[in-house]
């Protein structure tokens, strides 16, 4: 049975392009907890799927760890600017971390994470800046603002109690897929 | 002043840290000697750290370069290159004092042992086995020396590998989480060390000790087997027995090394995972970089990657774009919201023609004040002057009738709410208002509009 309260909250997040992750970070305890919104969709997936289908969206369940909605019949529409921005940002963040010999786990451990200063190299080095500009990123804003707007606001990253950026399950699953494709 | 080898060695052993620092320098730089400068600096640092004057004097004499050369602890001093090499046997003794500094056997060293065993076999094959044959006796002595040496080397190697596995596991399995980039860098370095030990020491050792695997070159233990057989055939059963014992002793290390391999397997998997992630990110990055470069034109406005990046490659393909206009604002209450229903104004037949006769109107350039404001003022004045007094059964109906009478054609049903509100203000201190929830609700129809409301009684 769909809960009115939760479904309203779910709608509010999904319609604004936010992924709903299996786990939710609680800054007070600095721990991850099960996400009631994810459980609500998971338990009533068929009903939610039909509900969103009726308003021309596809409810996508990826890697068994997060949900998001994609517009049905949107293939022929304009260039998917948002998704390109997200992908470019994730690739560049991953590259900055691995290139400097750091362990990738820092990005996925909710107690660790990276400071925005650690990622400042993205805007100070031309090789990264070229790509970011081509993807319409960091033209007027700094990397921190771009991460907040494109990754944090969409549930792909969160800021932990230390003020560090950490990948959510949705963000981390992008890298998992990259590795699996390899 | 010359100090004898034994006394110098005793002093060196008492101050092991000095030799350990030389060994570490050689291992870190993969050298067999140390620069003279390093030797001198370490010596000065050591001597200045000693408080007792007598001790310092004694050590100064013992650790003097010329004394060390004379006593044979330094085997080579190259003046032109400025390097100092220690007697390998002395270095080996100090390595034995600390398991961490025991050197493992690498591919080249293991291959060297195999070649030596192969040569020994060939030498034996061409010999006549007799106790009168001096060449045979020499070869036999050499064989047993070699077997003893191999056995000891393999034993040291196993201990070294066990110690390394233990050390690396402790560093990787610490309870504390990796919280900073610096810590993560250290862990990554340790993982690389695991990989290095695995590839360069564990696998070659296991191959060395493997008697089953077929290979173009004969396995060392098979060579020992053949030598043993030779002794057995030629009537030297006792020697053959001892050779077999050596072989078994060497082979017994297989299980221990295999255990070390299994211990490190987990970290190796972790290291492999990191390498795969690294490679995948690198590949994706290079692809992105190539796309960005290929979009380069003189016109910066056209420099966008969009059309080149195939949609199928996008992981979050079709992700809904953010829309602030689509925030959901409806609030759902668990209680029956119908009870809190106030008024609904329903437009009836909106397209119905106006009943009034069409009038010709003229426009002027003067801006008219908002007619609603004028009307509201009029309603407020009317309500203030009215003589409607409590008690009354239905406040809405009373006010409606009053306004219809006084406002005539200007009156519309929506003004009733304003009128009621003004009246409530007027009597709020003197009268008591009660809402009656009845089904169906009360209705007032006026000029194509219907107002549904809950009756208000005034007492």
XYZ file of C-alpha atoms in Angstrom:
641
model
C 0.000 0.000 0.000
C 1.460 3.329 -1.073
C 1.915 5.860 1.721
C 0.610 9.311 0.816
C 3.232 11.106 2.835
C 6.182 9.141 1.450
C 4.903 9.156 -2.126
C 4.665 12.934 -2.016
C 8.238 13.146 -0.762
C 9.399 10.648 -3.389
C 7.685 12.605 -6.137
C 9.247 15.811 -4.939
C 12.732 14.287 -5.190
C 12.366 12.297 -8.378
C 10.671 15.030 -10.363
C 13.584 17.315 -9.577
C 16.067 14.835 -10.998
C 17.283 13.471 -7.681
C 18.280 9.852 -7.203
C 16.800 8.011 -4.215
C 19.536 5.933 -2.602
C 19.204 2.759 -0.561
C 21.043 4.376 2.320
C 20.853 7.834 3.732
C 23.662 9.698 5.475
C 22.770 11.080 8.900
C 25.159 13.872 9.765
C 24.259 13.889 13.485
C 25.504 10.343 13.961
C 27.923 10.335 11.031
C 26.434 7.012 9.974
C 24.467 5.598 7.079
C 20.894 4.496 7.639
C 18.302 2.743 5.513
C 16.310 5.185 3.403
C 12.563 4.911 4.026
C 11.826 6.434 0.612
C 13.884 3.756 -1.130
C 12.126 1.025 0.860
C 8.746 2.524 0.028
C 9.465 2.379 -3.723
C 11.103 -1.019 -3.460
C 8.107 -2.526 -1.642
C 5.563 -0.974 -4.009
C 7.668 -0.922 -7.138
C 4.904 -2.033 -9.526
C 2.469 0.581 -8.295
C 5.049 3.362 -8.425
C 6.234 2.212 -11.818
C 2.711 2.449 -13.241
C 2.136 5.751 -11.483
C 5.169 7.356 -13.105
C 4.505 5.665 -16.439
C 1.147 7.439 -16.507
C 2.859 10.786 -16.257
C 5.338 9.716 -18.971
C 8.337 8.764 -16.827
C 10.183 5.516 -16.456
C 11.104 4.555 -12.900
C 14.635 3.162 -13.124
C 16.135 0.861 -10.485
C 19.895 0.714 -11.037
C 22.507 -1.566 -9.529
C 19.920 -2.549 -6.899
C 20.881 0.505 -4.909
C 19.068 3.599 -6.202
C 16.021 4.844 -8.104
C 15.598 7.720 -10.502
C 13.136 8.647 -13.212
C 13.824 9.174 -16.886
C 11.483 10.836 -19.306
C 9.745 8.447 -21.681
C 10.220 9.239 -25.344
C 12.869 11.796 -24.479
C 15.477 10.220 -26.790
C 14.794 12.572 -29.644
C 14.667 15.587 -27.441
C 17.487 18.039 -26.880
C 21.049 17.100 -25.957
C 21.151 15.546 -22.437
C 23.189 18.366 -20.943
C 22.587 17.403 -17.312
C 23.757 13.826 -17.677
C 26.841 14.885 -19.619
C 27.765 17.369 -16.899
C 27.322 14.727 -14.212
C 29.383 12.163 -16.087
C 32.194 14.606 -16.844
C 32.358 15.752 -13.215
C 32.448 12.195 -11.890
C 35.190 11.160 -14.323
C 37.323 14.179 -13.446
C 36.880 13.719 -9.681
C 37.802 10.030 -9.995
C 40.796 10.853 -12.134
C 42.109 13.488 -9.694
C 41.961 10.981 -6.843
C 43.464 7.993 -8.633
C 46.116 9.933 -10.516
C 47.604 11.240 -7.281
C 47.930 7.709 -5.955
C 45.112 7.945 -3.432
C 42.864 5.055 -2.620
C 39.514 5.298 -4.383
C 37.806 4.074 -1.185
C 38.264 7.548 0.306
C 35.541 8.761 -2.022
C 33.074 6.088 -0.968
C 33.712 5.870 2.778
C 31.107 8.074 4.477
C 33.517 8.849 7.317
C 36.264 9.989 4.953
C 35.524 11.895 1.734
C 37.478 14.628 -0.017
C 37.684 18.324 0.684
C 36.777 20.779 -2.034
C 40.391 22.000 -1.865
C 41.562 18.521 -2.859
C 39.557 18.889 -6.041
C 40.660 22.455 -6.739
C 43.185 21.094 -9.218
C 40.228 20.654 -11.608
C 40.044 24.387 -12.120
C 43.735 25.130 -11.843
C 44.990 22.738 -14.505
C 44.249 23.410 -18.128
C 43.779 19.759 -19.087
C 40.800 19.460 -16.734
C 39.505 22.941 -17.338
C 39.342 22.328 -21.105
C 37.028 19.377 -20.604
C 34.920 21.131 -17.999
C 34.433 24.179 -20.207
C 33.516 22.010 -23.152
C 30.811 20.450 -20.982
C 29.586 23.909 -19.944
C 30.993 23.489 -16.450
C 33.063 25.901 -14.357
C 32.474 28.725 -16.818
C 31.437 31.139 -14.108
C 31.257 28.957 -11.018
C 33.936 27.178 -9.051
C 34.247 23.396 -8.851
C 32.607 23.347 -5.412
C 29.493 25.060 -6.705
C 29.337 22.761 -9.709
C 29.592 19.699 -7.476
C 26.865 21.060 -5.225
C 24.553 21.822 -8.134
C 25.149 18.742 -10.226
C 26.084 15.983 -7.812
C 24.982 16.857 -4.289
C 21.607 18.258 -5.380
C 20.977 15.085 -7.345
C 21.810 12.597 -4.624
C 25.024 11.412 -6.271
C 27.224 12.876 -3.544
C 26.672 14.171 -0.041
C 28.632 16.321 2.349
C 29.522 14.505 5.578
C 29.897 15.978 9.042
C 33.530 16.875 8.319
C 32.418 18.917 5.323
C 33.938 16.417 2.898
C 32.332 15.212 -0.301
C 31.420 11.519 -0.377
C 29.857 9.477 -3.160
C 26.413 8.045 -2.532
C 25.551 4.589 -3.794
C 24.242 6.149 -6.997
C 27.506 8.038 -7.552
C 29.672 5.032 -6.690
C 27.683 2.752 -8.987
C 28.818 4.857 -11.933
C 32.425 3.834 -11.222
C 31.383 0.219 -10.652
C 29.858 0.145 -14.081
C 32.982 1.718 -15.590
C 35.105 -1.044 -14.033
C 32.730 -3.798 -15.103
C 32.704 -2.584 -18.695
C 36.499 -2.830 -18.644
C 94.964 2.076 16.726
C 93.959 -1.367 15.513
C 91.153 -3.240 17.257
C 90.745 -6.954 16.591
C 87.926 -8.302 14.410
C 86.127 -10.098 17.258
C 86.077 -7.005 19.493
C 85.028 -4.774 16.608
C 82.242 -7.221 15.713
C 81.058 -7.340 19.317
C 80.894 -3.539 19.404
C 79.032 -3.467 16.107
C 76.546 -6.015 17.435
C 76.112 -3.935 20.603
C 75.297 -0.959 18.380
C 73.242 -2.799 15.767
C 71.291 0.300 14.753
C 74.356 1.593 12.916
C 74.638 -1.473 10.688
C 70.858 -1.579 10.296
C 70.907 1.966 8.929
C 73.537 0.914 6.342
C 71.514 -2.170 5.376
C 68.355 -0.070 5.027
C 70.187 2.412 2.827
C 71.414 -0.378 0.571
C 67.989 -2.029 0.366
C 66.161 1.198 -0.318
C 68.555 2.197 -3.045
C 69.037 -1.358 -4.281
C 72.807 -1.117 -3.920
C 75.486 -3.429 -2.595
C 77.586 -0.566 -1.235
C 77.110 2.794 0.461
C 78.595 6.220 -0.352
C 81.425 7.210 1.943
C 79.494 10.336 2.910
C 76.607 8.254 4.246
C 79.080 6.147 6.259
C 80.782 9.230 7.757
C 77.520 11.049 8.554
C 76.005 7.994 10.251
C 79.176 7.498 12.253
C 79.251 11.130 13.434
C 75.568 10.986 14.369
C 76.169 7.801 16.323
C 79.197 9.111 18.201
C 77.582 12.425 19.122
C 74.654 10.491 20.607
C 76.898 8.701 23.100
C 77.135 10.469 26.433
C 80.038 8.641 28.093
C 83.348 9.943 26.853
C 85.189 6.632 27.226
C 82.559 4.752 25.245
C 82.636 7.361 22.514
C 86.431 7.090 22.253
C 86.272 3.309 22.101
C 83.648 3.339 19.384
C 85.491 5.999 17.443
C 88.543 3.742 17.260
C 86.567 0.611 16.474
C 84.355 2.184 13.821
C 87.174 4.035 12.162
C 87.133 3.299 8.446
C 90.776 2.125 8.346
C 90.211 -0.159 11.316
C 87.148 -1.679 9.648
C 89.170 -2.262 6.476
C 92.015 -3.845 8.451
C 89.666 -6.137 10.346
C 87.994 -7.167 7.075
C 84.531 -5.893 7.925
C 84.786 -3.468 5.021
C 85.713 -5.612 2.039
C 85.993 -2.859 -0.534
C 86.753 0.845 -0.379
C 86.622 2.522 -3.759
C 88.360 5.884 -3.416
C 87.589 7.110 -6.925
C 83.839 6.357 -6.617
C 83.786 7.135 -2.911
C 81.943 3.937 -2.003
C 82.268 1.427 0.813
C 81.182 -2.240 0.570
C 80.856 -4.462 3.652
C 81.792 -8.100 3.836
C 78.614 -9.936 2.615
C 78.876 -12.442 5.462
C 78.817 -9.603 8.030
C 75.762 -8.078 6.353
C 74.036 -11.479 6.394
C 74.739 -11.839 10.137
C 73.088 -8.503 10.839
C 70.144 -9.371 8.614
C 69.578 -12.439 10.767
C 69.230 -10.229 13.843
C 66.122 -8.646 12.425
C 63.620 -10.658 10.395
C 62.408 -7.511 8.682
C 65.826 -7.102 7.136
C 66.223 -10.674 5.954
C 66.230 -10.582 2.192
C 63.900 -12.818 0.291
C 64.963 -14.902 -2.663
C 63.959 -13.380 -5.941
C 63.694 -14.937 -9.401
C 67.324 -14.289 -10.301
C 68.654 -15.805 -7.077
C 66.397 -18.839 -7.355
C 67.450 -19.345 -10.948
C 71.063 -19.120 -9.842
C 70.465 -21.950 -7.351
C 68.771 -24.014 -10.060
C 71.718 -23.513 -12.415
C 74.153 -24.521 -9.676
C 72.191 -27.709 -9.027
C 72.037 -28.440 -12.756
C 75.808 -27.980 -13.053
C 76.369 -30.253 -10.061
C 74.206 -32.946 -11.669
C 76.152 -32.696 -14.911
C 79.438 -32.868 -13.030
C 78.262 -35.977 -11.178
C 77.077 -37.655 -14.359
C 80.627 -37.473 -15.766
C 82.281 -38.770 -12.589
C 83.235 -42.221 -11.476
C 81.762 -42.752 -8.029
C 84.618 -43.983 -5.855
C 86.046 -42.904 -2.515
C 89.488 -43.011 -4.096
C 88.488 -40.473 -6.685
C 89.445 -37.061 -5.301
C 87.350 -35.250 -7.920
C 84.295 -37.206 -6.792
C 84.971 -36.453 -3.136
C 85.327 -32.743 -3.941
C 82.075 -32.762 -5.923
C 80.312 -34.626 -3.102
C 81.495 -32.040 -0.565
C 80.437 -29.271 -2.881
C 77.002 -30.911 -3.351
C 76.355 -31.147 0.382
C 77.563 -27.589 0.929
C 75.202 -26.442 -1.778
C 72.255 -28.415 -0.360
C 72.943 -27.039 3.112
C 73.108 -23.515 1.720
C 69.925 -23.916 -0.337
C 68.073 -25.351 2.633
C 69.137 -22.471 4.857
C 68.335 -19.878 2.187
C 64.884 -21.334 1.611
C 64.283 -21.413 5.349
C 65.311 -17.766 5.714
C 63.218 -16.911 2.710
C 60.147 -18.575 4.212
C 60.638 -16.774 7.500
C 61.090 -13.514 5.643
C 57.895 -14.069 3.638
C 55.916 -14.995 6.748
C 57.197 -11.918 8.522
C 56.393 -9.694 5.547
C 52.884 -11.129 5.233
C 52.321 -10.525 8.923
C 53.695 -6.995 8.781
C 51.674 -6.018 5.712
C 48.485 -7.612 7.034
C 48.833 -5.678 10.273
C 49.223 -2.444 8.373
C 46.239 -3.138 6.140
C 43.927 -4.630 8.734
C 44.121 -1.852 11.277
C 40.812 -0.985 12.860
C 40.966 2.692 12.083
C 39.221 3.713 8.918
C 41.088 5.495 6.160
C 39.987 9.023 6.791
C 42.458 11.158 4.924
C 44.043 11.177 1.509
C 47.462 10.796 3.155
C 46.381 7.602 4.906
C 44.884 6.299 1.712
C 48.167 6.944 -0.076
C 50.011 4.881 2.547
C 47.560 2.007 2.208
C 47.941 2.109 -1.546
C 51.722 1.908 -1.172
C 51.381 -1.099 1.124
C 49.094 -2.756 -1.412
C 51.729 -2.177 -4.066
C 54.303 -3.801 -1.769
C 52.006 -6.811 -1.427
C 51.776 -7.081 -5.176
C 55.533 -6.766 -5.520
C 56.261 -9.472 -2.944
C 53.632 -11.715 -4.469
C 54.936 -11.411 -8.010
C 58.651 -11.267 -7.322
C 59.102 -13.514 -4.317
C 56.146 -15.759 -3.533
C 55.326 -17.022 -7.019
C 59.008 -17.695 -7.952
C 59.513 -19.532 -4.635
C 56.428 -21.669 -5.207
C 57.624 -22.440 -8.724
C 61.035 -23.323 -7.313
C 59.477 -25.741 -4.837
C 57.022 -27.232 -7.290
C 57.955 -30.748 -8.374
C 54.908 -31.480 -10.459
C 54.720 -28.730 -13.000
C 56.147 -29.483 -16.417
C 58.627 -26.977 -17.710
C 61.339 -26.802 -20.387
C 63.972 -26.501 -17.682
C 64.132 -29.070 -14.936
C 62.748 -28.026 -11.588
C 65.437 -27.723 -8.847
C 63.881 -30.424 -6.698
C 63.803 -32.807 -9.666
C 67.502 -32.112 -10.178
C 68.136 -33.066 -6.547
C 66.077 -36.209 -7.145
C 68.259 -37.170 -10.093
C 71.454 -36.579 -8.122
C 70.058 -38.722 -5.311
C 69.207 -41.475 -7.789
C 72.773 -41.349 -9.158
C 74.186 -41.906 -5.674
C 71.709 -44.705 -5.083
C 72.515 -46.519 -8.334
C 76.245 -46.194 -7.781
C 76.022 -47.780 -4.356
C 76.137 -44.698 -2.108
C 72.754 -45.356 -0.451
C 73.615 -43.391 2.685
C 74.479 -40.272 0.712
C 71.375 -40.785 -1.388
C 69.312 -40.947 1.808
C 70.826 -37.674 3.114
C 70.229 -35.973 -0.210
C 66.576 -37.084 -0.047
C 66.346 -35.694 3.469
C 67.608 -32.327 2.226
C 65.078 -32.411 -0.562
C 62.245 -33.131 1.872
C 63.467 -30.400 4.171
C 63.454 -27.883 1.302
C 60.077 -29.128 0.092
C 58.563 -28.773 3.561
C 58.597 -24.991 3.086
C 56.084 -25.255 0.247
C 53.096 -25.382 2.615
C 54.283 -22.368 4.603
C 54.846 -20.293 1.467
C 51.487 -21.416 0.079
C 49.881 -20.247 3.322
C 51.555 -16.860 2.942
C 50.238 -16.714 -0.624
C 46.713 -17.378 0.594
C 47.048 -14.727 3.294
C 48.058 -12.118 0.762
C 45.479 -13.203 -1.805
C 42.796 -11.002 -0.231
C 44.946 -7.878 -0.437
C 45.969 -8.811 -3.907
C 42.328 -8.896 -4.888
C 41.900 -5.480 -3.287
C 44.915 -4.174 -5.161
C 43.581 -5.625 -8.416
C 40.240 -3.918 -7.803
C 42.007 -0.585 -7.351
C 44.049 -1.142 -10.464
C 40.906 -1.958 -12.456
C 39.130 1.138 -11.133
C 42.184 3.210 -11.925
C 42.364 1.811 -15.468
C 38.629 2.276 -16.039
C 38.733 5.910 -14.878
C 41.839 6.544 -16.930
C 40.190 5.108 -20.039
C 37.006 7.125 -19.506
C 39.066 10.252 -18.889
C 41.153 9.814 -22.033
C 37.994 9.259 -24.053
C 36.457 12.416 -22.623
C 39.641 14.342 -23.294
C 39.730 13.138 -26.916
C 36.113 14.190 -27.411
C 36.818 17.587 -25.908
C 39.811 18.072 -28.192
C 37.945 16.990 -31.300
C 35.270 19.594 -30.688
C 37.832 22.361 -30.773
C 37.058 25.099 -33.259
C 38.093 28.707 -33.412
C 34.624 29.645 -32.356
C 34.510 29.017 -28.649
C 30.736 29.099 -28.588
C 30.642 25.906 -30.588
C 32.959 24.038 -28.281
C 30.554 21.610 -26.815
C 30.971 17.964 -26.380
C 27.308 17.118 -26.420
C 26.710 15.676 -29.824
C 29.823 13.541 -29.695
C 29.063 11.736 -26.495
C 26.712 8.937 -27.462
C 23.677 8.789 -25.256
C 24.176 5.074 -24.760
C 27.433 5.849 -22.961
C 25.672 8.032 -20.430
C 25.175 6.197 -17.174
C 22.396 8.432 -15.878
C 20.743 8.446 -19.267
C 17.472 10.390 -19.313
C 17.830 11.686 -15.742
C 15.107 14.226 -15.149
C 16.387 17.774 -15.235
C 15.797 19.937 -12.220
C 12.617 21.970 -12.291
C 11.844 24.306 -9.455
C 8.321 24.778 -10.799
C 7.509 21.176 -10.055
C 7.820 21.192 -6.322
C 4.882 19.408 -4.833
C 3.024 21.661 -2.429
C -0.030 19.634 -1.526
C -0.172 18.695 2.109
C -1.909 15.522 3.057
C -3.291 15.336 6.534
C -4.081 12.157 8.270
C -7.302 13.693 9.687
C -10.493 14.166 7.707
C -9.812 17.395 5.918
C -13.482 17.758 4.934
C -14.203 18.923 8.454
C -11.936 21.886 7.867
C -13.661 22.765 4.663
C -14.468 26.456 4.559
C -15.976 27.652 1.393
C -15.935 26.609 -2.237
C -16.907 29.073 -4.846
C -18.020 27.267 -7.966
C -18.310 28.952 -11.345
C -21.497 27.776 -12.995
C -21.882 27.911 -16.748
C -19.101 30.366 -17.138
C -19.798 30.656 -20.805
C -23.432 31.524 -20.329
C -24.333 34.836 -21.798
C -24.660 37.737 -19.493
C -28.252 38.486 -18.601
C -27.667 42.185 -18.690
C -28.277 44.206 -21.836
C -25.189 45.145 -23.753
C -24.194 48.728 -23.121
C -22.098 51.016 -25.190
C -19.030 52.071 -23.207
C -16.480 54.691 -23.958
C -12.820 54.716 -23.001
C -10.908 57.593 -21.581
C -7.222 57.956 -21.026
C -7.521 58.460 -17.297
C -6.480 55.514 -15.272
C -9.370 54.151 -13.306
C -8.731 53.051 -9.742
C -9.123 49.330 -9.108
C -12.911 48.819 -8.947
C -12.485 46.058 -6.381
C -10.899 48.423 -3.892
C -13.713 50.891 -4.312
C -16.219 48.105 -3.821
C -14.426 46.763 -0.789
C -14.490 50.181 0.835
C -18.191 50.405 0.067
C -18.810 46.946 1.581
C -16.880 47.840 4.709
C -18.917 51.052 5.157
C -22.173 49.199 4.565
C -21.310 46.508 7.100
C -20.352 49.133 9.699
C -23.697 50.880 9.229
C -25.919 47.795 9.032
C -28.314 46.897 11.842
C -27.948 43.108 11.578
C -27.655 41.882 15.138
C -27.246 38.527 16.826
C -28.744 36.060 17.376
C -28.993 34.795 13.816
C -29.228 31.325 12.342
C -27.071 31.762 9.240
C -24.629 34.657 9.081
C -23.710 34.064 5.421
C -27.352 34.185 4.259
C -28.046 37.354 6.260
C -25.032 39.243 4.931
C -25.691 37.984 1.404
C -29.238 39.316 1.434
C -28.095 42.601 2.910
C -25.389 43.121 0.267
C -27.696 42.113 -2.596
C -30.136 44.776 -1.452
C -27.539 47.516 -1.038
C -24.977 46.879 -3.784
C -27.426 45.807 -6.490
C -25.733 44.988 -9.784
C -22.168 45.538 -8.482
C -22.493 42.656 -6.051
C -20.906 39.298 -6.795
C -20.783 36.206 -4.634
C -17.072 36.418 -3.880
C -17.647 39.767 -2.062
C -19.766 37.929 0.471
C -16.643 36.457 2.040
C -15.209 39.942 2.497
C -18.481 41.152 3.923
C -18.620 38.265 6.399
C -15.037 38.920 7.383
C -15.804 42.617 8.084
C -18.862 41.685 10.100
C -16.885 39.181 12.182
C -14.389 41.950 12.971
C -17.219 44.204 14.051
C -18.887 41.766 16.441
C -15.947 39.677 17.570
C -16.023 41.042 21.123
C -19.748 40.987 21.619
C -20.989 37.804 19.916
C -20.057 34.152 19.728
C -19.714 32.431 16.347
C -20.398 28.680 15.980
C -19.655 26.625 12.875
C -22.180 23.882 12.022
C -20.844 20.960 10.004
C -23.827 19.604 8.133
C -24.133 17.352 5.116
C -24.904 18.560 2.528
C -23.371 21.959 3.060
C -25.336 25.179 2.753
C -25.524 26.697 -0.700
C -26.084 30.185 -2.035
C -26.549 30.603 -5.788
C -26.172 33.998 -7.328
C -25.274 35.138 -10.867
C -23.948 31.790 -12.217
C -21.923 31.155 -9.074
C -22.521 28.838 -6.185
C -20.987 29.219 -2.766
C -20.832 26.077 -0.662
C -20.184 26.768 3.004
C -20.611 25.577 6.547
C -23.311 27.476 8.356
C -22.215 29.991 11.004
C -24.586 30.696 13.841
C -24.222 33.899 15.782
C -25.311 34.125 19.418
